[in-house]
Short mmCIF file of C-alpha atoms (C1' of nucleotides) in Angstrom, two decimals:
data_model
loop_
_atom_site.label_atom_id
_atom_site.label_comp_id
_atom_site.label_asym_id
_atom_site.label_seq_id
_atom_site.Cartn_x
_atom_site.Cartn_y
_atom_site.Cartn_z
CA MET A 1 152.63 64.82 71.85
CA ASP A 2 152.72 61.51 73.63
CA LEU A 3 149.32 61.57 75.32
CA GLN A 4 148.04 59.04 77.70
CA PRO A 5 144.67 57.48 77.04
CA ILE A 6 141.78 59.82 77.38
CA PRO A 7 139.43 59.09 80.25
CA ASP A 8 135.93 58.43 79.07
CA MET A 9 132.98 58.02 81.33
CA ASN A 10 132.03 54.82 79.59
CA GLU A 11 135.49 53.21 79.89
CA THR A 12 136.41 53.96 83.49
CA ASP A 13 135.29 52.03 86.48
CA SER A 14 136.69 54.54 88.95
CA VAL A 15 133.67 56.81 88.59
CA PRO A 16 130.28 55.96 90.00
CA PRO A 17 127.53 55.47 87.36
CA ILE A 18 125.61 58.37 88.81
CA PHE A 19 128.10 60.71 87.19
CA GLU A 20 127.84 59.06 83.75
CA PRO A 21 125.42 61.57 82.32
CA LEU A 22 127.78 64.44 83.23
CA CYS A 23 130.10 63.79 80.34
CA ALA A 24 127.08 64.02 77.99
CA VAL A 25 125.84 67.25 79.72
CA PHE A 26 129.24 68.87 79.35
CA ARG A 27 129.71 67.71 75.82
CA ARG A 28 126.30 68.96 74.79
CA ARG A 29 126.87 72.37 76.40
CA LEU A 30 130.15 72.77 74.68
CA LYS A 31 128.83 71.79 71.30
CA ALA A 32 125.90 74.18 71.69
CA ASP A 33 128.39 76.90 72.20
CA GLY A 34 130.66 75.86 69.27
CA GLN A 35 133.27 74.67 71.61
CA LYS A 36 135.19 71.40 71.71
CA TYR A 37 135.34 68.48 74.10
CA THR A 38 139.15 68.10 74.15
CA PRO A 39 141.19 65.47 75.85
CA GLU A 40 142.35 68.09 78.33
CA ARG A 41 138.80 68.93 79.27
CA ALA A 42 137.82 65.22 79.57
CA ARG A 43 140.67 64.78 81.98
CA VAL A 44 139.70 67.79 84.10
CA LEU A 45 136.14 66.51 84.33
CA ASP A 46 137.41 63.17 85.34
CA ALA A 47 139.60 64.65 88.01
CA VAL A 48 136.75 66.83 89.27
CA ILE A 49 134.55 63.76 89.66
CA ARG A 50 137.32 61.85 91.53
CA MET A 51 137.65 64.72 94.01
CA ASP A 52 134.38 63.80 95.56
CA GLY A 53 133.89 66.90 97.62
CA PRO A 54 135.14 70.50 97.74
CA PHE A 55 138.53 71.03 96.12
CA GLU A 56 140.87 73.81 95.17
CA ALA A 57 142.04 74.53 91.56
CA GLU A 58 145.52 73.63 92.51
CA GLN A 59 144.54 70.16 93.52
CA LEU A 60 143.38 69.45 90.02
CA VAL A 61 146.69 70.63 88.66
CA GLU A 62 148.58 68.34 91.11
CA ASP A 63 146.29 65.41 90.50
CA LEU A 64 146.69 65.59 86.72
CA ARG A 65 150.39 66.20 86.86
CA ALA A 66 150.82 63.27 89.20
CA SER A 67 148.99 61.17 86.64
CA GLY A 68 151.69 62.18 84.12
CA TYR A 69 149.70 64.80 82.17
CA ARG A 70 151.09 68.16 81.27
CA VAL A 71 148.50 70.76 82.13
CA SER A 72 148.57 74.51 82.91
CA LYS A 73 146.70 76.31 85.57
CA ALA A 74 145.12 78.44 82.78
CA THR A 75 143.42 75.45 81.27
CA ILE A 76 142.22 74.27 84.74
CA TYR A 77 140.66 77.65 85.42
CA ARG A 78 139.21 77.97 81.96
CA THR A 79 137.71 74.47 82.15
CA ILE A 80 136.28 75.12 85.63
CA LYS A 81 134.56 78.16 84.25
CA LEU A 82 133.10 76.15 81.38
CA MET A 83 131.85 73.60 83.89
CA GLN A 84 130.27 76.35 85.97
CA ASP A 85 128.53 77.56 82.87
CA ALA A 86 127.38 73.99 82.18
CA GLY A 87 126.02 73.84 85.66
CA ILE A 88 128.31 71.00 86.62
CA VAL A 89 130.43 72.76 89.14
CA GLN A 90 129.87 75.43 91.70
CA ARG A 91 132.00 77.63 93.82
CA VAL A 92 131.60 77.29 97.54
CA LEU A 93 133.18 78.65 100.71
CA GLY A 94 134.77 76.16 103.00
CA GLY A 95 134.50 76.34 106.81
CA ASP A 96 137.82 78.13 106.75
CA ASP A 97 136.41 80.78 104.38
CA VAL A 98 138.59 79.56 101.61
CA PRO A 99 136.78 79.57 98.24
CA ARG A 100 136.67 76.14 96.64
CA TYR A 101 134.88 74.34 93.84
CA GLN A 102 132.66 71.34 94.00
CA MET A 103 130.52 69.14 91.74
CA ILE A 104 126.81 70.02 91.65
CA TYR A 105 125.15 66.89 90.41
CA GLY A 106 125.16 64.20 93.00
CA ALA A 107 126.52 66.66 95.61
CA LYS A 108 125.27 66.01 99.02
CA PRO A 109 122.96 68.89 100.13
CA ASP A 110 124.66 71.04 102.70
CA ASP A 111 122.31 71.69 105.56
CA THR A 112 124.06 73.17 108.58
CA ILE A 113 123.67 75.36 111.61
CA VAL A 114 126.59 77.74 111.98
CA ARG A 115 127.13 78.79 115.60
CA VAL A 116 128.46 82.29 115.18
CA ASP A 117 129.43 82.54 118.83
CA THR A 118 131.59 79.36 118.82
CA ASP A 119 132.20 78.76 115.03
CA GLU A 120 130.89 75.30 115.50
CA VAL A 121 129.14 73.85 112.46
CA ILE A 122 126.32 71.37 113.11
CA SER A 123 125.03 69.22 110.22
CA ILE A 124 121.33 68.74 110.26
CA ASP A 125 119.11 66.31 108.31
CA ILE A 126 115.79 67.79 107.26
CA PRO A 127 113.58 65.68 105.04
CA GLU A 128 110.91 68.42 104.99
CA LEU A 129 113.40 70.70 103.33
CA ILE A 130 113.72 68.52 100.31
CA GLU A 131 109.96 68.51 99.91
CA LEU A 132 109.82 72.17 100.29
CA ARG A 133 112.67 72.67 97.80
CA ASP A 134 111.02 70.45 95.20
CA LYS A 135 107.70 72.17 95.68
CA ILE A 136 109.19 75.57 95.19
CA CYS A 137 111.14 74.44 92.12
CA ALA A 138 108.00 72.90 90.62
CA LYS A 139 106.25 76.26 90.98
CA TYR A 140 108.92 77.87 88.88
CA GLY A 141 109.18 74.96 86.46
CA LEU A 142 112.71 74.14 87.45
CA SER A 143 114.66 71.03 88.38
CA PRO A 144 116.71 71.15 91.57
CA SER A 145 120.10 69.60 91.46
CA SER A 146 121.27 70.51 94.85
CA HIS A 147 120.85 73.06 97.64
CA ARG A 148 122.45 74.68 100.63
CA PHE A 149 120.72 75.67 103.81
CA GLN A 150 122.70 77.49 106.44
CA ILE A 151 121.21 78.79 109.72
CA PHE A 152 123.24 81.26 111.57
CA ALA A 153 122.55 80.97 115.34
CA THR A 154 123.94 81.52 118.79
CA GLY A 155 123.46 79.78 122.12
CA ASN A 156 120.43 81.17 123.95
CA ASP A 157 122.63 82.68 126.65
CA ALA A 158 124.81 84.67 124.24
CA MET B 1 146.42 113.39 114.88
CA ASP B 2 143.46 115.45 113.99
CA LEU B 3 140.73 112.89 114.18
CA GLN B 4 137.11 113.41 113.35
CA PRO B 5 134.51 112.50 115.91
CA ILE B 6 134.29 108.81 116.64
CA PRO B 7 131.04 107.20 115.48
CA ASP B 8 129.15 105.77 118.44
CA MET B 9 126.14 103.57 118.21
CA ASN B 10 124.35 105.69 120.81
CA GLU B 11 125.06 108.99 119.05
CA THR B 12 124.30 108.25 115.39
CA ASP B 13 120.84 108.18 113.93
CA SER B 14 122.02 106.67 110.61
CA VAL B 15 122.06 103.21 112.13
CA PRO B 16 118.86 101.36 113.01
CA PRO B 17 118.46 100.57 116.69
CA ILE B 18 118.52 96.78 115.85
CA PHE B 19 122.31 97.13 115.46
CA GLU B 20 122.78 98.89 118.76
CA PRO B 21 123.89 95.78 120.73
CA LEU B 22 126.52 95.08 118.16
CA CYS B 23 128.90 97.69 119.43
CA ALA B 24 128.55 96.07 122.84
CA VAL B 25 129.14 92.58 121.55
CA PHE B 26 132.22 93.69 119.68
CA ARG B 27 133.60 95.60 122.64
CA ARG B 28 132.98 92.68 124.95
CA ARG B 29 134.75 90.26 122.68
CA LEU B 30 137.74 92.55 122.25
CA LYS B 31 138.10 93.11 125.93
CA ALA B 32 137.85 89.44 126.65
CA ASP B 33 140.81 88.94 124.36
CA GLY B 34 142.84 91.82 125.80
CA GLN B 35 142.30 93.95 122.72
CA LYS B 36 141.14 97.48 122.38
CA TYR B 37 137.99 99.14 120.91
CA THR B 38 139.85 101.89 118.98
CA PRO B 39 138.39 104.78 117.04
CA GLU B 40 139.47 102.99 113.82
CA ARG B 41 137.64 99.89 114.74
CA ALA B 42 134.57 101.82 115.71
CA ARG B 43 134.58 103.44 112.32
CA VAL B 44 134.92 100.20 110.51
CA LEU B 45 132.00 98.74 112.45
CA ASP B 46 129.95 101.77 111.63
CA ALA B 47 130.81 101.45 107.94
CA VAL B 48 129.96 97.70 107.88
CA ILE B 49 126.55 98.45 109.46
CA ARG B 50 125.87 101.15 106.85
CA MET B 51 126.75 98.80 104.02
CA ASP B 52 123.43 96.94 104.69
CA GLY B 53 124.19 93.91 102.55
CA PRO B 54 127.17 92.06 101.16
CA PHE B 55 130.22 94.20 100.49
CA GLU B 56 133.89 94.00 99.57
CA ALA B 57 136.73 95.05 101.76
CA GLU B 58 137.68 97.73 99.27
CA GLN B 59 134.30 99.36 99.63
CA LEU B 60 134.99 99.95 103.36
CA VAL B 61 138.26 101.60 102.46
CA GLU B 62 136.59 103.83 99.97
CA ASP B 63 133.64 104.64 102.20
CA LEU B 64 135.87 105.66 105.07
CA ARG B 65 138.28 107.63 102.99
CA ALA B 66 135.42 109.44 101.30
CA SER B 67 134.40 110.38 104.90
CA GLY B 68 137.74 111.98 105.30
CA TYR B 69 139.38 109.27 107.45
CA ARG B 70 142.84 107.96 106.71
CA VAL B 71 142.67 104.21 106.84
CA SER B 72 144.76 101.32 105.50
CA LYS B 73 143.64 98.13 103.89
CA ALA B 74 145.57 96.33 106.60
CA THR B 75 143.32 97.72 109.30
CA ILE B 76 140.26 96.94 107.32
CA TYR B 77 141.23 93.31 106.88
CA ARG B 78 142.38 92.98 110.44
CA THR B 79 139.23 94.49 111.78
CA ILE B 80 137.00 92.35 109.53
CA LYS B 81 138.86 89.30 110.93
CA LEU B 82 138.18 90.45 114.46
CA MET B 83 134.51 90.93 113.58
CA GLN B 84 134.36 87.45 112.22
CA ASP B 85 135.79 86.14 115.44
CA ALA B 86 133.15 88.08 117.31
CA GLY B 87 130.51 86.51 115.13
CA ILE B 88 129.45 89.89 113.72
CA VAL B 89 130.53 89.38 110.16
CA GLN B 90 130.70 86.40 107.83
CA ARG B 91 132.18 85.77 104.43
CA VAL B 92 129.81 84.85 101.67
CA LEU B 93 129.87 84.16 97.98
CA GLY B 94 127.83 86.41 95.83
CA GLY B 95 125.77 85.24 92.84
CA ASP B 96 128.75 86.24 90.77
CA ASP B 97 130.99 83.93 92.81
CA VAL B 98 132.97 86.87 94.24
CA PRO B 99 133.72 86.48 97.90
CA ARG B 100 132.30 89.28 99.97
CA TYR B 101 131.56 89.98 103.61
CA GLN B 102 128.29 90.75 105.29
CA MET B 103 126.83 91.47 108.76
CA ILE B 104 125.30 88.46 110.55
CA TYR B 105 122.96 90.07 113.05
CA GLY B 106 119.95 91.59 111.56
CA ALA B 107 120.92 90.45 108.06
CA LYS B 108 118.09 89.86 105.71
CA PRO B 109 117.65 86.13 105.14
CA ASP B 110 118.92 85.19 101.71
CA ASP B 111 116.58 82.77 100.03
CA THR B 112 117.31 82.26 96.38
CA ILE B 113 117.14 79.88 93.43
CA VAL B 114 120.38 79.91 91.54
CA ARG B 115 119.83 78.80 87.92
CA VAL B 116 123.06 77.09 87.10
CA ASP B 117 122.33 77.04 83.40
CA THR B 118 121.67 80.72 83.02
CA ASP B 119 123.23 82.15 86.19
CA GLU B 120 119.95 83.82 86.91
CA VAL B 121 119.25 84.40 90.55
CA ILE B 122 115.66 84.30 91.70
CA SER B 123 114.73 85.61 95.14
CA ILE B 124 111.99 83.57 96.84
CA ASP B 125 109.90 84.24 99.87
CA ILE B 126 109.17 81.20 102.00
CA PRO B 127 107.37 81.74 105.28
CA GLU B 128 107.40 78.04 106.02
CA LEU B 129 111.21 78.19 105.96
CA ILE B 130 111.28 80.58 108.97
CA GLU B 131 109.03 78.20 110.86
CA LEU B 132 111.14 75.28 109.97
CA ARG B 133 114.26 77.12 110.87
CA ASP B 134 112.95 78.20 114.22
CA LYS B 135 111.69 74.74 114.99
CA ILE B 136 115.14 73.22 114.23
CA CYS B 137 117.00 75.75 116.33
CA ALA B 138 114.65 75.22 119.26
CA LYS B 139 115.41 71.55 119.11
CA TYR B 140 119.15 72.40 119.49
CA GLY B 141 118.49 75.12 122.17
CA LEU B 142 119.82 77.86 119.87
CA SER B 143 118.62 81.22 118.74
CA PRO B 144 118.61 81.88 114.99
CA SER B 145 119.99 85.24 113.84
CA SER B 146 119.76 84.75 110.09
CA HIS B 147 119.92 82.09 107.49
CA ARG B 148 120.72 81.45 103.88
CA PHE B 149 118.82 79.00 101.59
CA GLN B 150 120.13 78.47 98.08
CA ILE B 151 118.60 76.06 95.66
CA PHE B 152 120.64 75.09 92.60
CA ALA B 153 118.48 74.28 89.71
CA THR B 154 118.16 74.19 85.96
CA GLY B 155 115.33 74.55 83.52
CA ASN B 156 113.45 71.35 82.89
CA ASP B 157 114.77 71.18 79.31
CA ALA B 158 118.40 71.46 80.14
"C1'" DC C 1 158.59 100.56 129.44
"C1'" DT C 2 155.18 97.23 127.87
"C1'" DT C 3 151.41 95.84 125.12
"C1'" DG C 4 148.58 96.44 121.40
"C1'" DG C 5 147.28 99.20 117.11
"C1'" DT C 6 148.19 101.76 112.86
"C1'" DG C 7 149.73 102.94 108.04
"C1'" DC C 8 152.66 101.69 104.50
"C1'" DA C 9 154.76 98.74 101.42
"C1'" DA C 10 156.21 94.28 100.27
"C1'" DA C 11 154.86 89.64 100.12
"C1'" DC C 12 151.47 86.13 98.99
"C1'" DA C 13 147.66 83.46 97.04
"C1'" DT C 14 144.48 82.87 93.66
"C1'" DT C 15 142.46 83.87 89.25
"C1'" DT C 16 142.63 86.13 84.61
"C1'" DT C 17 144.66 87.61 80.43
"C1'" DG C 18 147.91 88.13 76.27
"C1'" DC C 19 150.30 85.72 73.17
"C1'" DA C 20 152.57 82.44 70.07
"C1'" DG C 21 152.07 77.95 68.49
"C1'" DC C 22 149.13 73.73 67.75
"C1'" DA C 23 145.14 70.77 66.20
"C1'" DC C 24 141.80 69.90 63.27
"C1'" DA C 25 138.07 70.81 60.23
"C1'" DT D 1 142.96 79.20 56.29
"C1'" DG D 2 140.03 79.76 60.13
"C1'" DT D 3 138.48 78.81 64.76
"C1'" DG D 4 139.17 77.20 68.92
"C1'" DC D 5 142.54 75.22 72.49
"C1'" DT D 6 146.85 74.88 74.98
"C1'" DG D 7 150.88 76.26 77.88
"C1'" DC D 8 153.56 79.73 79.61
"C1'" DA D 9 154.39 84.04 81.63
"C1'" DA D 10 152.73 88.38 83.03
"C1'" DA D 11 149.10 90.91 84.99
"C1'" DA D 12 145.29 91.68 87.97
"C1'" DT D 13 142.84 90.81 92.28
"C1'" DG D 14 142.22 89.97 96.97
"C1'" DT D 15 144.54 89.19 101.46
"C1'" DT D 16 148.36 88.80 104.82
"C1'" DT D 17 152.62 90.09 106.90
"C1'" DG D 18 156.95 92.77 108.48
"C1'" DC D 19 158.18 96.79 110.21
"C1'" DA D 20 158.78 101.33 112.29
"C1'" DC D 21 156.30 104.34 114.87
"C1'" DC D 22 152.18 105.86 117.83
"C1'" DA D 23 148.97 105.47 121.95
"C1'" DA D 24 147.46 104.32 126.40
"C1'" DG D 25 147.93 102.07 130.51
#
DNA sequence: CTTGGTGCAAACATTTTGCAGCACA
DNA sequence: TGTGCTGCAAAATGTTTGCACCAAG
């Protein structure tokens, strides 16, 4: 089958160390469900990490094919779903309302004001929100990995 | 053409008064763009208001057809887009990752913890968040109409 | 008559599924 | 041999567009 080397989190330097545990998380989850950590899945995970932000499934296909791998859309979508189950990837809506995917771990929290009258999106930085978030999660015995806070607002004159 | 009576925000009692200004907002926006407030569009707006929560385009079609109106999907989608432009409707992702639409004005704030390991969605009630939200908006000179706060978390053992 | 709106059907984009063959225990 | 995984192609879903005709100024 003439495969290229399998990317491995411990052997690549193109991926920040913060993502290192991801491979393990994914592996563990697959094993727990009687599924396999295949070369194809390792490559998709690697591509997802390199995306570094919201991406479309098609981009993963292009990325991997450009790297010389033969991959089908079906495998991409199936692997994305597995990653969602493993809590590694989430689906999000871009500002253009197009559904995309993005990594959860290490993802920058998305705190924005969406001006519904002008469609302007304002990024905000709210340290108190992190505190609040962590407090809430602690109450439920959960560990937050990321969050999203969107305020929908208009100008006072509208 | 045998039309049934046109729903009008001032003549129906099935729609809470809080939504009354919406009709005006939509009308104003259409007029400003040289477009028309047609019976079809009034009916779609009415249906959207009655949805009272996230909905799919198809539901609007069914709802209106069940009420005896002849309506095409094209008109539904075109009207939804107009409403998005008018800042009345937004696209959102449900807990099941399915894209839906929902009203913006008067929408119930959506504060949830999404357990990425189990897909469980926990509704939370955080009064401090409203305060925080209003404080932030005040700083920018904006009026909040709704918000959405999603925390992505896993169990501590995951 | 000109501009915008409608329904219908076809086109499109994205995601899912059925299936035959492969990999590996 | 059995279970899971893959690519491919077809199907299913959700949305947009082209077009002929209608409606209102």
